[in-house]
Short mmCIF file of C-alpha atoms in Angstrom, two decimals:
data_model
loop_
_atom_site.label_atom_id
_atom_site.label_comp_id
_atom_site.label_asym_id
_atom_site.label_seq_id
_atom_site.Cartn_x
_atom_site.Cartn_y
_atom_site.Cartn_z
CA UNK H 632 0.00 0.00 0.00
CA UNK H 633 1.32 3.45 -0.90
CA UNK H 634 2.05 5.67 2.06
CA UNK H 635 -0.33 8.35 0.82
CA UNK H 636 -3.16 5.81 0.67
CA UNK H 637 -2.88 4.60 4.24
CA UNK H 638 -6.18 4.88 6.10
CA UNK H 639 -6.47 8.03 8.20
CA UNK H 640 -6.91 6.06 11.39
CA UNK H 641 -3.25 5.01 11.11
CA UNK H 642 -2.08 8.63 11.28
CA UNK H 643 -0.68 9.66 14.64
CA UNK H 644 -0.88 12.67 16.91
CA UNK H 645 0.23 13.55 20.41
CA UNK H 646 -1.51 12.92 23.70
CA UNK H 647 0.74 14.80 26.06
CA UNK H 648 4.19 13.38 25.36
CA UNK H 649 2.76 10.11 24.03
CA UNK H 650 2.30 9.36 20.34
CA UNK H 651 -1.11 7.83 19.70
CA UNK H 652 -3.33 7.06 16.71
CA UNK H 653 -5.54 10.01 15.81
CA UNK H 654 -8.65 7.94 16.40
CA UNK H 655 -7.57 7.25 19.99
CA UNK H 656 -6.87 10.80 21.17
CA UNK H 657 -10.45 11.99 21.60
CA UNK H 658 -11.29 9.11 23.93
CA UNK H 659 -8.11 9.58 25.95
CA UNK H 660 -8.86 13.28 26.40
CA UNK H 661 -12.46 12.41 27.28
CA UNK H 662 -11.24 10.04 30.00
CA UNK H 663 -9.13 12.82 31.52
CA UNK H 664 -12.07 15.21 31.79
CA UNK H 665 -14.56 12.58 32.93
CA UNK H 666 -12.12 11.98 35.78
CA UNK H 667 -11.55 15.59 36.81
CA UNK H 668 -14.96 17.19 36.12
CA UNK H 669 -16.23 17.28 39.70
CA UNK H 670 -13.04 18.88 41.06
CA UNK H 671 -12.16 20.96 38.01
CA UNK H 672 -12.97 24.40 39.44
CA UNK H 673 -11.25 23.70 42.76
CA UNK H 674 -8.12 22.55 40.95
CA UNK H 675 -8.13 25.64 38.74
CA UNK H 676 -7.98 27.83 41.83
CA UNK H 677 -5.17 25.76 43.35
CA UNK H 678 -3.11 25.53 40.14
CA UNK H 679 -3.31 29.19 39.17
CA UNK H 680 -3.59 30.65 42.68
CA UNK H 681 -6.87 32.16 41.47
CA UNK H 682 -5.29 33.89 38.47
CA UNK H 683 -7.55 32.03 36.01
CA UNK H 684 -10.37 34.34 37.15
CA UNK H 685 -8.38 37.43 36.11
CA UNK H 686 -7.47 35.85 32.75
CA UNK H 687 -11.16 35.22 32.07
CA UNK H 688 -12.22 38.73 33.09
CA UNK H 689 -9.64 40.10 30.64
CA UNK H 690 -11.06 37.84 27.93
CA UNK H 691 -14.59 39.07 28.52
CA UNK H 692 -13.36 42.66 28.33
CA UNK H 693 -11.58 42.05 25.01
CA UNK H 694 -14.74 40.55 23.52
CA UNK H 695 -16.57 43.90 23.64
CA UNK H 696 -19.75 41.89 24.07
CA UNK H 697 -23.00 43.88 24.08
CA UNK H 698 -26.65 43.18 24.85
CA UNK H 699 -28.38 41.21 22.12
CA UNK H 700 -25.25 39.49 20.77
CA UNK H 701 -24.98 35.79 19.96
CA UNK H 702 -22.07 34.01 21.64
CA UNK H 703 -20.70 30.48 21.22
CA UNK H 704 -18.57 29.19 24.10
CA UNK H 705 -16.62 26.12 22.93
CA UNK H 706 -15.05 23.68 25.41
CA UNK H 707 -17.06 25.68 27.92
CA UNK H 708 -16.82 23.06 30.65
CA UNK H 709 -18.00 24.35 34.01
CA UNK H 710 -19.23 27.55 32.39
CA UNK H 711 -17.16 30.45 33.76
CA UNK H 712 -17.15 32.35 30.46
CA UNK H 713 -20.65 31.18 29.54
CA UNK H 714 -22.06 32.67 32.72
CA UNK H 715 -20.19 35.95 32.27
CA UNK H 716 -21.38 36.28 28.67
CA UNK H 717 -24.96 35.45 29.64
CA UNK H 718 -24.97 38.33 32.11
CA UNK H 719 -23.65 40.69 29.41
CA UNK H 720 -25.93 39.81 26.48
CA UNK H 721 -29.12 40.02 28.52
CA UNK H 722 -32.53 38.64 27.59
CA UNK H 723 -32.21 39.73 23.96
CA UNK H 724 -28.94 37.86 23.47
CA UNK H 725 -28.04 34.21 23.00
CA UNK H 726 -25.24 32.19 24.59
CA UNK H 727 -24.50 28.54 23.80
CA UNK H 728 -22.68 26.41 26.38
CA UNK H 729 -20.93 23.60 24.50
CA UNK H 730 -18.37 20.92 25.21
CA UNK H 731 -17.39 17.57 23.72
CA UNK H 732 -17.24 16.05 27.20
CA UNK H 733 -20.59 15.14 28.77
CA UNK H 734 -19.25 15.14 32.34
CA UNK H 735 -17.86 18.66 32.07
CA UNK H 736 -20.99 19.86 30.29
CA UNK H 737 -23.22 18.41 33.00
CA UNK H 738 -21.30 20.15 35.78
CA UNK H 739 -21.46 23.43 33.89
CA UNK H 740 -25.16 23.11 33.07
CA UNK H 741 -26.04 22.48 36.71
CA UNK H 742 -23.96 25.46 37.79
CA UNK H 743 -25.63 27.75 35.24
CA UNK H 744 -29.08 26.66 36.41
CA UNK H 745 -28.07 27.25 40.03
CA UNK H 746 -27.11 30.80 39.02
CA UNK H 747 -30.50 31.35 37.41
CA UNK H 748 -29.56 30.91 33.75
CA UNK H 749 -31.31 28.36 31.54
CA UNK H 750 -29.08 28.23 28.46
CA UNK H 751 -28.67 25.69 25.66
CA UNK H 752 -25.99 23.17 26.70
CA UNK H 753 -24.90 21.03 23.78
CA UNK H 754 -22.42 18.20 23.37
CA UNK H 755 -20.55 18.97 20.17
CA UNK H 756 -17.19 18.51 18.51
CA UNK H 757 -15.38 21.76 17.71
CA UNK H 758 -14.08 20.18 14.51
CA UNK H 759 -17.66 19.79 13.21
CA UNK H 760 -19.81 22.48 14.81
CA UNK H 761 -23.59 21.92 14.42
CA UNK H 762 -24.35 25.58 13.69
CA UNK H 763 -25.09 27.51 10.49
CA UNK H 764 -22.62 29.76 8.71
CA UNK H 765 -22.33 33.39 9.78
CA UNK H 766 -24.41 32.99 12.95
CA UNK H 767 -22.41 34.17 15.98
CA UNK H 768 -21.00 37.56 16.91
CA UNK H 769 -18.41 36.06 19.25
CA UNK H 770 -16.81 32.61 19.54
CA UNK H 771 -14.64 31.75 22.52
CA UNK H 772 -12.60 28.72 23.52
CA UNK H 773 -10.80 28.78 26.86
CA UNK H 774 -8.23 26.10 27.76
CA UNK H 775 -9.69 23.70 25.21
CA UNK H 776 -7.91 24.18 21.88
CA UNK H 777 -4.78 22.33 22.96
CA UNK H 778 -6.84 19.16 23.52
CA UNK H 779 -8.24 19.11 19.97
CA UNK H 780 -6.78 16.64 17.49
CA UNK H 781 -7.04 18.85 14.40
CA UNK H 782 -6.68 22.41 15.61
CA UNK H 783 -6.75 23.78 12.06
CA UNK H 784 -10.15 22.16 11.41
CA UNK H 785 -11.52 23.51 14.68
CA UNK H 786 -10.29 27.03 13.90
CA UNK H 787 -11.81 26.82 10.41
CA UNK H 788 -15.15 25.81 11.93
CA UNK H 789 -15.01 28.73 14.34
CA UNK H 790 -14.37 31.03 11.39
CA UNK H 791 -17.30 29.52 9.46
CA UNK H 792 -19.92 30.09 12.18
CA UNK H 793 -18.87 33.70 12.87
CA UNK H 794 -20.68 36.58 11.23
CA UNK H 795 -18.74 39.09 9.16
CA UNK H 796 -17.10 41.35 11.70
CA UNK H 797 -17.36 38.64 14.35
CA UNK H 798 -14.51 37.92 16.75
CA UNK H 799 -12.76 34.75 17.90
CA UNK H 800 -11.07 34.68 21.32
CA UNK H 801 -8.73 31.81 22.20
CA UNK H 802 -7.58 31.74 25.83
CA UNK H 803 -4.97 29.04 26.30
CA UNK H 804 -1.85 28.04 28.19
CA UNK H 805 1.12 29.08 26.10
CA UNK H 806 4.90 29.40 26.19
CA UNK H 807 6.36 31.22 29.18
CA UNK H 808 9.22 33.72 28.87
CA UNK H 809 12.42 31.70 28.50
CA UNK H 810 14.24 32.86 31.68
CA UNK H 811 11.34 31.52 33.75
CA UNK H 812 11.00 28.21 31.90
CA UNK H 813 13.14 26.04 34.24
CA UNK H 814 11.17 27.06 37.34
CA UNK H 815 7.87 26.68 35.49
CA UNK H 816 8.86 23.21 34.28
CA UNK H 817 9.71 22.14 37.82
CA UNK H 818 6.36 23.40 39.07
CA UNK H 819 4.46 21.77 36.19
CA UNK H 820 5.98 18.32 36.49
CA UNK H 821 6.25 18.16 40.28
CA UNK H 822 3.63 20.35 41.93
CA UNK H 823 0.77 19.95 39.42
CA UNK H 824 0.69 16.12 39.55
CA UNK H 825 1.01 16.27 43.35
CA UNK H 826 -1.93 18.68 43.56
CA UNK H 827 -3.89 16.44 41.23
CA UNK H 828 -3.25 13.47 43.49
CA UNK H 829 -4.12 15.29 46.72
CA UNK H 830 -7.08 17.40 45.58
CA UNK H 831 -8.62 15.52 42.64
CA UNK H 832 -7.31 12.01 43.41
CA UNK H 833 -5.93 11.93 39.88
CA UNK H 834 -2.21 12.41 39.40
CA UNK H 835 -1.99 11.21 35.79
CA UNK H 836 -4.59 13.62 34.41
CA UNK H 837 -2.62 16.57 35.72
CA UNK H 838 0.60 15.15 34.38
CA UNK H 839 -1.15 15.08 31.00
CA UNK H 840 -2.13 18.72 31.54
CA UNK H 841 1.52 19.72 31.96
CA UNK H 842 2.55 17.70 28.92
CA UNK H 843 -0.27 19.02 26.71
CA UNK H 844 0.78 22.59 27.43
CA UNK H 845 4.31 21.85 26.21
CA UNK H 846 2.94 20.31 22.99
CA UNK H 847 0.63 23.23 22.20
CA UNK H 848 1.80 25.70 19.51
CA UNK H 849 3.58 28.80 20.76
CA UNK H 850 2.06 32.26 20.46
CA UNK H 851 3.36 33.09 16.99
CA UNK H 852 2.52 29.67 15.55
CA UNK H 853 -1.07 29.82 16.79
CA UNK H 854 -1.45 33.34 15.39
CA UNK H 855 -0.31 32.08 11.97
CA UNK H 856 -2.75 29.14 12.18
CA UNK H 857 -5.59 31.60 12.74
CA UNK H 858 -4.47 33.70 9.79
CA UNK H 859 -4.26 30.61 7.58
CA UNK H 860 -7.95 29.78 8.06
CA UNK H 861 -8.94 33.36 7.24
CA UNK H 862 -8.83 35.46 10.41
CA UNK H 863 -7.56 39.01 10.14
CA UNK H 864 -6.40 41.55 12.72
CA UNK H 865 -4.88 38.61 14.58
CA UNK H 866 -2.94 39.47 17.70
CA UNK H 867 -2.28 38.05 21.14
CA UNK H 868 -1.81 39.24 24.69
CA UNK H 869 0.60 37.43 27.00
CA UNK H 870 -0.51 37.17 30.61
CA UNK H 871 1.47 36.11 33.67
CA UNK H 872 4.76 36.10 31.73
CA UNK H 873 3.33 34.03 28.89
CA UNK H 874 1.93 31.20 31.00
CA UNK H 875 -1.34 32.09 29.29
CA UNK H 876 -2.04 33.97 26.06
CA UNK H 877 -5.26 35.40 24.70
CA UNK H 878 -5.39 35.30 20.89
CA UNK H 879 -7.99 37.28 19.01
CA UNK H 880 -8.95 37.45 15.37
CA UNK H 881 -11.75 38.97 13.31
CA UNK H 882 -13.69 37.56 10.34
CA UNK H 883 -13.72 40.22 7.61
CA UNK H 884 -14.43 38.14 4.49
#
């Protein structure tokens, strides 16, 4: 069989530092989030010393969301951004809470209801979004892009469902400033798994988290990926010395 004719399921990708078949990655990622869903928010506070809340507030501010807008929150999980957007768009707006992982989606849906918001919560794959073209004013994905097998396909889908003039916001762990990298690596591969074991009773999932961050494209590479699928006015904002970056791009064609 010619190499170019090999079935796609034989192609490989990364799961953390492991090399796995593409068809296996989604289930492996799903297992991670099924495991951590109930303790996800608590672990976020421990891991980031609460900084994830500031990163998300900054993201909401950069969205320039207004009443009446339509917002798609991808990999929305426990719903931090979904809830914030729902408060901003008001009764005339529309916010969709989506995730590929049913456990994370369930935790987020319950939390939204507890806060008084009955929003559509939908299990969907970011690489094949079940929404029409040119529908949303804003699309966001926070700490989810790095887990996707085909990031280029997911970004293209986000571009497709945005209206002309619509904005994509990608909040994701990124590449820290080089002088701080040794200390950050020590923290990531020693403290994070330890916290996972003590707080979430799951050391391996948080070891995967550290590995997946290292395998995610750096700031410039992700910006070029967004430009390749059509986004313009692409830029990014480093936060906490590059531990996290917020990328933004606009659909103009």
